[in-house]
Coordinates of C-alpha atoms in Angstrom, one line a residue:
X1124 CA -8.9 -2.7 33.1
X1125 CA -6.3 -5.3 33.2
X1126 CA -3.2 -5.8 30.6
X1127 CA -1.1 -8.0 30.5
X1128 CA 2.4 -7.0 29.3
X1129 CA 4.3 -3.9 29.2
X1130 CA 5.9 -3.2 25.1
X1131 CA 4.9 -1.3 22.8
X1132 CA 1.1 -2.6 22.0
X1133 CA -0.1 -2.8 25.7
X1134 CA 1.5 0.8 26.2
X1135 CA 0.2 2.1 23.5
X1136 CA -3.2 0.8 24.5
X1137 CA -2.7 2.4 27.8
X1138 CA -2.2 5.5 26.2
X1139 CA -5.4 5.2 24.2
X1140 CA -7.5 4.3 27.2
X1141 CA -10.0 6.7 28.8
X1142 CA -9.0 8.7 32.0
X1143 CA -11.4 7.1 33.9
X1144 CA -10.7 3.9 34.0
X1145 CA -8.4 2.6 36.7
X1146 CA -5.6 0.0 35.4
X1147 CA -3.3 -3.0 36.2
X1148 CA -0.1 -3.7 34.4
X1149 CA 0.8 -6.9 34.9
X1150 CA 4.5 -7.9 33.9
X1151 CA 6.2 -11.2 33.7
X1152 CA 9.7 -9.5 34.2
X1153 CA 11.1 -6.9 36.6
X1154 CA 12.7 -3.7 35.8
X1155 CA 16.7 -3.7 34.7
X1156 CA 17.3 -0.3 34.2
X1157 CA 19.7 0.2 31.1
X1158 CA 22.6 1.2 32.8
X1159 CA 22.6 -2.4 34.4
X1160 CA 21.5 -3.6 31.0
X1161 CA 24.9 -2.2 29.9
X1162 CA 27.1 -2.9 32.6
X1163 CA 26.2 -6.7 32.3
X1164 CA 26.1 -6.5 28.5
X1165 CA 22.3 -8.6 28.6
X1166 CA 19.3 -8.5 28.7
X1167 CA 16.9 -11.8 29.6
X1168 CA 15.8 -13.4 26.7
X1169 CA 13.4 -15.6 26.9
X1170 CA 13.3 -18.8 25.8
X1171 CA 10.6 -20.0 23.2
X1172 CA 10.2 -23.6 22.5
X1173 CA 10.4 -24.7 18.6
X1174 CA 9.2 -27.8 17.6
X1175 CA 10.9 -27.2 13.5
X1176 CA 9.8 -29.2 11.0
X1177 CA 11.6 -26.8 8.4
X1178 CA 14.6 -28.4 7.9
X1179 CA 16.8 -24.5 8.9
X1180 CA 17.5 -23.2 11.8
X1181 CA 14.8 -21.0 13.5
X1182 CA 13.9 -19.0 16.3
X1183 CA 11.9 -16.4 18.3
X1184 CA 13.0 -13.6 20.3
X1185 CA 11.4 -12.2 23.3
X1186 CA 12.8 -10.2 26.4
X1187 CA 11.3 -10.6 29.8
X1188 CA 11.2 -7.4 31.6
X1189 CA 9.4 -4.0 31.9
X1190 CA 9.4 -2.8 28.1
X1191 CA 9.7 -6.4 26.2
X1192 CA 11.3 -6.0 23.2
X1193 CA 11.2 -1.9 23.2
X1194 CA 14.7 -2.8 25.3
X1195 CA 16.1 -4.2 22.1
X1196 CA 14.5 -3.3 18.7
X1197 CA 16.4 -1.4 16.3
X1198 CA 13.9 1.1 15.8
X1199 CA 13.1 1.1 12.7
X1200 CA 10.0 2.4 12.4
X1201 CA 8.5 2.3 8.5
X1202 CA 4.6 2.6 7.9
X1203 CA 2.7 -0.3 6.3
X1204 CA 2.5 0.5 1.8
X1205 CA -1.4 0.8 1.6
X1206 CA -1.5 -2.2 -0.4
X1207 CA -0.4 -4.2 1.8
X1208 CA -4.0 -4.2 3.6
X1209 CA -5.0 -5.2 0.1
X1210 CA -3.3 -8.3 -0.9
X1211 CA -5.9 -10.6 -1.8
X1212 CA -7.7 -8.3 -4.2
X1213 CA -5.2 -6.7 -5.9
X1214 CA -3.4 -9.8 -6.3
X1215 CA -5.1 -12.6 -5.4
X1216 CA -3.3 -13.9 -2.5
X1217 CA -3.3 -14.1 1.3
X1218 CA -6.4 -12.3 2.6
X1219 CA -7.1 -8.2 3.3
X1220 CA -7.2 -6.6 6.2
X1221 CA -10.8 -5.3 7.4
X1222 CA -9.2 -1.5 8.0
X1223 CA -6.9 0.0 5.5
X1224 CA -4.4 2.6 5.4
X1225 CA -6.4 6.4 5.7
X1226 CA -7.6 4.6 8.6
X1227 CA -4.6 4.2 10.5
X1228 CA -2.8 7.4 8.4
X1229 CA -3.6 10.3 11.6
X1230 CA -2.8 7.1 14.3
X1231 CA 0.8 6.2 12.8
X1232 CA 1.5 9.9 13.0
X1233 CA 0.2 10.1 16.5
X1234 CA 2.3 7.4 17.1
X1235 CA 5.6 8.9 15.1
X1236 CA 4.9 11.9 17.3
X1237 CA 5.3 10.0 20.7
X1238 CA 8.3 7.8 19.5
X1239 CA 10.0 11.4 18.2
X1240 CA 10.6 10.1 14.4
X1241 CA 12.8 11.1 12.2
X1242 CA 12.7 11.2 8.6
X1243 CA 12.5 12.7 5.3
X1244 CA 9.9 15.4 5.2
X1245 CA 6.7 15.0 3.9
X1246 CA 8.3 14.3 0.4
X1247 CA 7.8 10.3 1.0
X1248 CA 6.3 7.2 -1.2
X1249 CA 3.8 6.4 1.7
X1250 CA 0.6 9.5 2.2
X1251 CA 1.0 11.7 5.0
X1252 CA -1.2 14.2 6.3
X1253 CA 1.8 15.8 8.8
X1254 CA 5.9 16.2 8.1
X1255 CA 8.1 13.7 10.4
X1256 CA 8.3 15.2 13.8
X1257 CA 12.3 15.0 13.3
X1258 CA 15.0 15.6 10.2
X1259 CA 16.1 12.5 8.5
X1260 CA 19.8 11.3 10.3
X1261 CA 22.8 12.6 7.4
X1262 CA 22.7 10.2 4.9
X1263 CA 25.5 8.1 4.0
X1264 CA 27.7 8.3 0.5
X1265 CA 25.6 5.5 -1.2
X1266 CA 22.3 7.1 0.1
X1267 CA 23.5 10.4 -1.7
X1268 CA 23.6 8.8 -5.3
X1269 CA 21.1 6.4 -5.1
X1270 CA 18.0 9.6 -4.1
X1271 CA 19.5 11.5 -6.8
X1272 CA 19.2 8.1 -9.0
X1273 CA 15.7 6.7 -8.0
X1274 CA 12.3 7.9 -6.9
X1275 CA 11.5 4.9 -5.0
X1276 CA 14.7 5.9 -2.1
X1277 CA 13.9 7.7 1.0
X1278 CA 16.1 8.3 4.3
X1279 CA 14.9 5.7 6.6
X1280 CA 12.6 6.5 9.1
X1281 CA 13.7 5.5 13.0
X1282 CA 13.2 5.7 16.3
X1283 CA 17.0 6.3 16.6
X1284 CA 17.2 10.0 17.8
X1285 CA 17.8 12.7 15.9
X1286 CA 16.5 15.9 17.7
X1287 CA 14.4 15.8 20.5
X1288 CA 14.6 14.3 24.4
X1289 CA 16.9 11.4 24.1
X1290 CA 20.3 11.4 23.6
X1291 CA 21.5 11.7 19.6
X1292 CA 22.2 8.7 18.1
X1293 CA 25.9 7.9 18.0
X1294 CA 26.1 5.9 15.2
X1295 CA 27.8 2.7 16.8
X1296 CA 25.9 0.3 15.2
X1297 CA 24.7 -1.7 18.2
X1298 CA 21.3 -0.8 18.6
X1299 CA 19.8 -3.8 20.6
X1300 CA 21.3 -2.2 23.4
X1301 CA 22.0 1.5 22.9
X1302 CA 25.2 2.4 24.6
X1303 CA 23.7 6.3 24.7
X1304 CA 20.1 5.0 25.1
X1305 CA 19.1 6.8 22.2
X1306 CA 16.6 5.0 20.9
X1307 CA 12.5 5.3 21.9
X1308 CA 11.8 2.3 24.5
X1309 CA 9.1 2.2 27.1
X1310 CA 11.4 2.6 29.7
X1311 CA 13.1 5.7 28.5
X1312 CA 9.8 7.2 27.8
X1313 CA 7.5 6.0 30.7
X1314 CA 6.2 9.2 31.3
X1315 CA 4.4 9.8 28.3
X1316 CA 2.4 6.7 29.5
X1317 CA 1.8 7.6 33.4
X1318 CA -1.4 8.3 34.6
X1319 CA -3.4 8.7 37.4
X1320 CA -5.2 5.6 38.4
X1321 CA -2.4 3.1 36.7
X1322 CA -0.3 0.4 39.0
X1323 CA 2.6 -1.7 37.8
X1324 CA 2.3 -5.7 39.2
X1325 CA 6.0 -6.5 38.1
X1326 CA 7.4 -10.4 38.6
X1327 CA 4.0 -11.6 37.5
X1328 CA 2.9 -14.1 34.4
X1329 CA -0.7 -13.6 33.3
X1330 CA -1.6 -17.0 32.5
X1331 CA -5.2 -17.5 31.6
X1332 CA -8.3 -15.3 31.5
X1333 CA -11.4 -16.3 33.3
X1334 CA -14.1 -16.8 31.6
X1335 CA -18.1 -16.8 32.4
X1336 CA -19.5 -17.6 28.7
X1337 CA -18.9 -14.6 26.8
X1338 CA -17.6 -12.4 29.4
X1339 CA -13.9 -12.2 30.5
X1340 CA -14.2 -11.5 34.7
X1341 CA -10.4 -11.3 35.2
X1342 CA -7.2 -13.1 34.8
X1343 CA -5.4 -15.7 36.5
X1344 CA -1.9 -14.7 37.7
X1345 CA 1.2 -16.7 38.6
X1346 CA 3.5 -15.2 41.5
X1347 CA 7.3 -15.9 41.2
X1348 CA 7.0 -18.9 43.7
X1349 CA 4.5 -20.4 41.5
X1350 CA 1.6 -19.8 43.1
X1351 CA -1.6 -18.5 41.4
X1352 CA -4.2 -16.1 42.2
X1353 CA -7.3 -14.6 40.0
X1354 CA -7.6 -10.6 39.7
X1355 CA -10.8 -9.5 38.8
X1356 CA -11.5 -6.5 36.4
X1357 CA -14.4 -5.5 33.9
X1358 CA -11.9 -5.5 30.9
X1359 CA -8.7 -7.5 30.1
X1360 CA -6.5 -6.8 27.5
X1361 CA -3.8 -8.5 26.0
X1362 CA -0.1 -7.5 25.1
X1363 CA 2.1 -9.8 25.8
X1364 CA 3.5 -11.2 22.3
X1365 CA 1.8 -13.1 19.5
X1366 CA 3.0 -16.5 20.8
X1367 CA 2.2 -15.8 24.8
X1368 CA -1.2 -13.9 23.8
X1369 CA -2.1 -16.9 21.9
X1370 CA -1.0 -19.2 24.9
X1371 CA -2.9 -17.2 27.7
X1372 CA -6.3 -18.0 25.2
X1373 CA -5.7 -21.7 24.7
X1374 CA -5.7 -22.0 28.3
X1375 CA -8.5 -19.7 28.5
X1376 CA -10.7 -22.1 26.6
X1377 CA -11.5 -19.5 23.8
X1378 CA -13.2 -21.1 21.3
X1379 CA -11.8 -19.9 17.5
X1380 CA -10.9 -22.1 14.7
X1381 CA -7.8 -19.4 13.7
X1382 CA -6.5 -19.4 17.6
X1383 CA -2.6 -20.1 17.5
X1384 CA -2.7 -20.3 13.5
X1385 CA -1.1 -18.6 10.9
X1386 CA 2.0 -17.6 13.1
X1387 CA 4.6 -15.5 10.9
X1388 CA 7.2 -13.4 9.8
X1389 CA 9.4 -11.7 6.9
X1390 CA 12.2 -13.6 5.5
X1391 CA 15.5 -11.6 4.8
X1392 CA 19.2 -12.0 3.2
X1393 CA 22.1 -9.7 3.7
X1394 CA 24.1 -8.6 0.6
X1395 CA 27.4 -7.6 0.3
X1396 CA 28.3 -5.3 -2.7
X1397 CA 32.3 -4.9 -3.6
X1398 CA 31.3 -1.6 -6.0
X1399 CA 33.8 0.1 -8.1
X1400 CA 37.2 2.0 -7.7
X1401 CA 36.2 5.0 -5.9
X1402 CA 32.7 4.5 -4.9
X1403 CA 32.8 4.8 -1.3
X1404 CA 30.5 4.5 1.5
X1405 CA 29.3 5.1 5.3
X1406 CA 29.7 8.2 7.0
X1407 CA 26.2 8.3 7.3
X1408 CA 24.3 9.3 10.5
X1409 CA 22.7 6.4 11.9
X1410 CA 22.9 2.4 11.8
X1411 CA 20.5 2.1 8.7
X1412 CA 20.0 5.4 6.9
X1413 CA 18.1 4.3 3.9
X1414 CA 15.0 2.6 2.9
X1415 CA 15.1 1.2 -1.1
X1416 CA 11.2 0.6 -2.3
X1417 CA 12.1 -0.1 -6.2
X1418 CA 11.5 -4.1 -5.6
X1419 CA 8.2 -2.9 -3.0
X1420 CA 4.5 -2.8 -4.5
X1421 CA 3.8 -4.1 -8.1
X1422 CA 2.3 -6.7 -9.9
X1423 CA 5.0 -9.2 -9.3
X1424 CA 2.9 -9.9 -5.4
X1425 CA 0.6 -12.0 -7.3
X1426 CA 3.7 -14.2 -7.6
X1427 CA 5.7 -13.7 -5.0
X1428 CA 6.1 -11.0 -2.1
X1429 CA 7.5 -7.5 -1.6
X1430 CA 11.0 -6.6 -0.7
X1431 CA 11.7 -3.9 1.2
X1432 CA 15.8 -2.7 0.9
X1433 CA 17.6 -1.1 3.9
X1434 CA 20.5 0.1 3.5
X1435 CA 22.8 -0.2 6.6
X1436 CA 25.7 2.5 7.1
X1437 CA 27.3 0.8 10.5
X1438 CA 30.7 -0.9 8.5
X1439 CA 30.5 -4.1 9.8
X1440 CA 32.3 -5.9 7.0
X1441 CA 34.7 -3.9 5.2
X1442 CA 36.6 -4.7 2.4
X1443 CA 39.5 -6.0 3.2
X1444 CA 41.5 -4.5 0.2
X1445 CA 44.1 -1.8 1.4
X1446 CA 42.5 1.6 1.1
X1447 CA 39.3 0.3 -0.1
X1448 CA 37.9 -0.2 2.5
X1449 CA 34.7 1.8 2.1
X1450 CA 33.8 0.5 -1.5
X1451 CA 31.3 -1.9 -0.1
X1452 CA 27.4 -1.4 0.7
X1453 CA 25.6 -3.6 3.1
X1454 CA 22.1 -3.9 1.9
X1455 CA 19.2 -6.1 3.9
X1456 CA 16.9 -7.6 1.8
X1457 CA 13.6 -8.3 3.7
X1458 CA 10.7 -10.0 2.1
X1459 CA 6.8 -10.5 2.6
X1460 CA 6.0 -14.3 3.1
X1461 CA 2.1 -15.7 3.3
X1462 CA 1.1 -16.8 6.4
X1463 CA 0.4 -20.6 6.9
X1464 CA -2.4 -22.2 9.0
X1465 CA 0.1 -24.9 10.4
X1466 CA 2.8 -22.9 11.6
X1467 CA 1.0 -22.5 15.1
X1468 CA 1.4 -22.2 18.9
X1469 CA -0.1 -24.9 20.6
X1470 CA -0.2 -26.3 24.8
X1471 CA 1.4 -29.4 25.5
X1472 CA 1.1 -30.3 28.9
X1473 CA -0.3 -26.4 29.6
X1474 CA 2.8 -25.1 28.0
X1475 CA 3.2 -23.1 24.9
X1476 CA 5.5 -24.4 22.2
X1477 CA 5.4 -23.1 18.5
X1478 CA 5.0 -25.6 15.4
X1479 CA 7.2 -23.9 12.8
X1480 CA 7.1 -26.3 9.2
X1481 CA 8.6 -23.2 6.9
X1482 CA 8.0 -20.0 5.0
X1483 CA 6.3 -20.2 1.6
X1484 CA 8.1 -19.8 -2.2
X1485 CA 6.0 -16.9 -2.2
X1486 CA 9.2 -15.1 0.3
X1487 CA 11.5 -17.5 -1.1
X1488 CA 10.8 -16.2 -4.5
X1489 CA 11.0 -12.6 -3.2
X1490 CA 14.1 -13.0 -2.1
X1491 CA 16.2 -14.7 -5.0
X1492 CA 14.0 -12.3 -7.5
X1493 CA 15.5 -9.3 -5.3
X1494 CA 19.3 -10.1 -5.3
X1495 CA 19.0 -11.0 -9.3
X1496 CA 17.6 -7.5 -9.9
X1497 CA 20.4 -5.5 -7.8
X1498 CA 22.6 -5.1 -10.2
X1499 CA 19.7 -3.2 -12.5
X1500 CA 18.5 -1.3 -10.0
X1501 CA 21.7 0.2 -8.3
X1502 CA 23.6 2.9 -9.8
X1503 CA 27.2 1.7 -8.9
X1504 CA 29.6 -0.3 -10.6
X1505 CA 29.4 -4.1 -8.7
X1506 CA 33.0 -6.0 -8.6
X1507 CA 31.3 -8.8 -6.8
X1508 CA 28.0 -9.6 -4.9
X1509 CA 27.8 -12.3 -1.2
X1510 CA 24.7 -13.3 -0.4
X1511 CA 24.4 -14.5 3.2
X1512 CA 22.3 -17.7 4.3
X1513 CA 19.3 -17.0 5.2
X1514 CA 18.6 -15.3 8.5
X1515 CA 17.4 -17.2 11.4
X1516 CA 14.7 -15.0 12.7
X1517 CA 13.7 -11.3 11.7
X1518 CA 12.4 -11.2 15.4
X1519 CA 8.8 -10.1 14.8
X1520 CA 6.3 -12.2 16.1
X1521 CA 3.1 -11.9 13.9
X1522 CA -0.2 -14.0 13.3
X1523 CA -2.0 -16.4 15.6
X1524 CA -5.1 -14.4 16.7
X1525 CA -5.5 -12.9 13.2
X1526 CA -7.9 -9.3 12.5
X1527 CA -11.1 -10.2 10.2
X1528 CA -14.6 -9.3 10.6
X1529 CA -16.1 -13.0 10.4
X1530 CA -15.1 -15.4 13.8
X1531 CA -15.0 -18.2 11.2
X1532 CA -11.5 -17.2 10.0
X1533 CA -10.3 -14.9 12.6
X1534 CA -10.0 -14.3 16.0
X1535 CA -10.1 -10.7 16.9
X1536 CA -12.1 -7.7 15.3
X1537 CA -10.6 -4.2 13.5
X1538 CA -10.7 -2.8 17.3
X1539 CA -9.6 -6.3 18.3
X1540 CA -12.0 -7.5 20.8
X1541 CA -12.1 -11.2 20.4
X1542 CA -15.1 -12.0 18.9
X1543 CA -17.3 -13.2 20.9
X1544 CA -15.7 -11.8 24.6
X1545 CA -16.7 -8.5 23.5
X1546 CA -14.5 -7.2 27.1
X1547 CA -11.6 -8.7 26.0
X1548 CA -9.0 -7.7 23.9
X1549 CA -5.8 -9.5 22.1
X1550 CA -3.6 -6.5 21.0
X1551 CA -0.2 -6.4 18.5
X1552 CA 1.0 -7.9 15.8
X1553 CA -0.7 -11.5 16.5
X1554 CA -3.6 -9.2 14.9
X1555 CA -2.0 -9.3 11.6
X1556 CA -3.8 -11.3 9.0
X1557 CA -0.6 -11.4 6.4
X1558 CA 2.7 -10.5 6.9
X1559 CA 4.3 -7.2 4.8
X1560 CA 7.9 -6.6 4.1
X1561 CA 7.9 -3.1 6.8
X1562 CA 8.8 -3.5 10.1
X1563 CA 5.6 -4.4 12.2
X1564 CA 6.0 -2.0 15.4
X1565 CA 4.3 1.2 14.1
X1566 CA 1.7 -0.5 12.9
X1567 CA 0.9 -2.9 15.8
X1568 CA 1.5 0.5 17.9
X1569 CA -1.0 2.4 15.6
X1570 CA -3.7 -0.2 16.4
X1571 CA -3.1 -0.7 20.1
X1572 CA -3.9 3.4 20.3
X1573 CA -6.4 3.2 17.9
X1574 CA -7.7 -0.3 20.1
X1575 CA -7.6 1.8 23.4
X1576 CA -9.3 5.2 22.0
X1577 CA -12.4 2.4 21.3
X1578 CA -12.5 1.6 24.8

């Protein structure tokens, strides 16, 4: 077996592989161990070309070394709402996904367990066969009120430590690059993937898989001085990003209709909340310690998408008022959007570059339905309400060699093998046929495993 990358979907994979099977990593970037992550205050980011028809500013966010992004998510790690795998018919949009929640339900906990989770119990708005493997982090003064207010409000699951191996989260508020390395990454967690039989090739870009007909016989590496050399192996798998896996099969001549299509992600708004003389804030015990569902699931998806409110304790704007400085919430306000066939990756000149014409009304819509419901929905006195621009980039990479069961509309099956290679495999969120308001790593994670025990 050969996979390319090194984050959390070709790891995960790894993990779900059998024992017999001897494997090649092959990584783009080299190892930079955190403490030289810290002491030069960077990581390498990666730069992905946008040709943006959208008229806003826009971007895509990817880390070269050993790890990928796992050096510099947040870690939050919230399951997929079971109807999100059922978009199209409960509410007549986007498409469903050809697995659904029970399904993944005993991976994302497999996967909770490895990433040491923490969170609120088994008292939660998503099913769950098995508690959290870790308490939820103290929650903060707004979290207090608003669980005693609402149903639909639950400590935020993460990543973040809180109990267990790693360090304990020390609530700085700079997660992208953990001064106490407390959050899960591939690096700090490496041994839970090591195996007998397993090599690292680091300094390495997979570029193309060769292909006789319908089989996949290797893959065609370039070495840092830019020459090229083909490693053979009976399977390949790939786990590079949405935007690179989709690259490596363009060059590979894979023939699909969907290839490089329908690349997406969520659409969010930050929301400043001036509340009330003596409603205070913070003191919570993590960067984000709550997760808001109240604006979620519902019939309003036949119209426009879900919201998903986090709630984020680390006081990067206080007020300014003297000793009120606390009476302010910071809520992010992240929203579904439908994927579009025309936002794409495509080679020009053998080179990737993304096509990136817009999100939909259907976020849009989300988004300004969400901020003119806060004031109904939250418990607290509001003196005045900012809503920021819209972000640039949620940094999650999702479409382009979408899950489905018919190779006219998609690229990759529910264990996804590209159809038609049947020994190759396109693994993360690329898989995703829409695009729900959760964060996208347990899932992506869930189905590598899952992807790997199918091997």
């Amino acid at each position: 077996m050969i996979i390319a990358g090194s984050s959390f979907a070709a790891m995960f994979f790894l993990r779900g592989l059998p024992e017999n099977l001897r494997v090649l990593v092959v990584e783009k970037g080299t190892i930079q161990p955190h403490a030289d992550q810290l002491e030069n205050n960077i990581l390498v980011d990666e730069d992905i070309p946008v040709d943006n028809r959208s008229g806003y500013l826009k971007r895509w966010k990817a880390h070269t070394l050993f790890g990928g992004n796992s050096n510099c998510w947040w870690a939050c790690t919230p399951r997929f709402h079971p109807n999100d795998f059922r978009l199209n018919s409960l509410y007549g949009v986007g498409v469903d996904w050809p697995l659904g929640y029970d399904e993944l339900e005993p991976l994302y906990g497999e996967v909770e367990q490895v990433m040491e989770v923490s969170g609120g119990g088994s008292d939660h708005i998503l099913p769950r066969s098995t508690p959290f493997p870790y308490p939820p982090h103290a929650p903060s003064r707004t979290d207090v009120v608003l669980q005693a207010y609402s149903r639909n409000w639950f400590a935020q699951p993460t990543a973040r430590s809180n109990g267990g191996r790693r360090a304990q989260c020390c609530v700085n508020g700079i997660c992208d690059l953990c001064p106490v390395d407390a959050k899960f990454s591939i690096p700090n967690s490496v041994d839970l993937f090591a195996r007998e039989g397993v090599s690292l090739l680091l300094d390495s870009e997979v570029r193309a898989v060769d292909l006789a007909g319908s089989v996949a016989k290797g893959v065609l590496v370039r070495d840092p001085k830019g020459a090229e050399h083909l490693l053979k192996g009976d399977l390949v798998a790939l786990g590079t990003n949405a935007i690179w896996n989709a690259g490596i099969l363009l060059r590979s001549g894979l023939q699909s209709a969907a290839l490089g299509r329908y690349l997406h992600e969520q659409v969010a708004v930050t929301v400043l909340l001036d509340l009330g003389a003596g409603q205070r804030n913070y003191y919570g015990g993590t960067s984000i310690t709550g997760h808001g569902y109240d604006l979620y699931d519902g019939a309003h998806r036949s119209d426009y998408g879900a919201v998903l409110m986090e709630n984020h304790n680390a006081p990067s704007a206080l007020r300014g008022e003297q000793g009120r400085w606390t009476e302010r919430m910071r809520l992010k306000l992240i929203a579904e959007d439908l994927p579009v066939a025309d936002n794409r990756v495509v080679l020009r000149d053998g080179e990737v570059v993304t096509e990136w014409g817009g999100h939909t009304d259907y976020g849009f819509k989300a988004l300004d339905a969400a901020v003119a419901k806060l004031p109904e929905i939250l418990p607290f006195d509001i003196e005045g309400q900012t809503v920021s621009p819209r972000l640039v980039s949620e940094d999650h990479i999702q479409g382009t060699h979408r899950m489905g069961v018919d190779p006219a509309d998609s690229v990759v099956d529910p264990e996804l093998k590209c159809h038609g290679v049947r020994n190759l495999l396109a693994l993360g969120a690329g898989s995703f046929p829409t695009g729900p308001a959760a964060n996208p790593t347990l899932t992506l994670s869930a189905l590598s495993l899952r992807a790997g025990r199918a091997v």
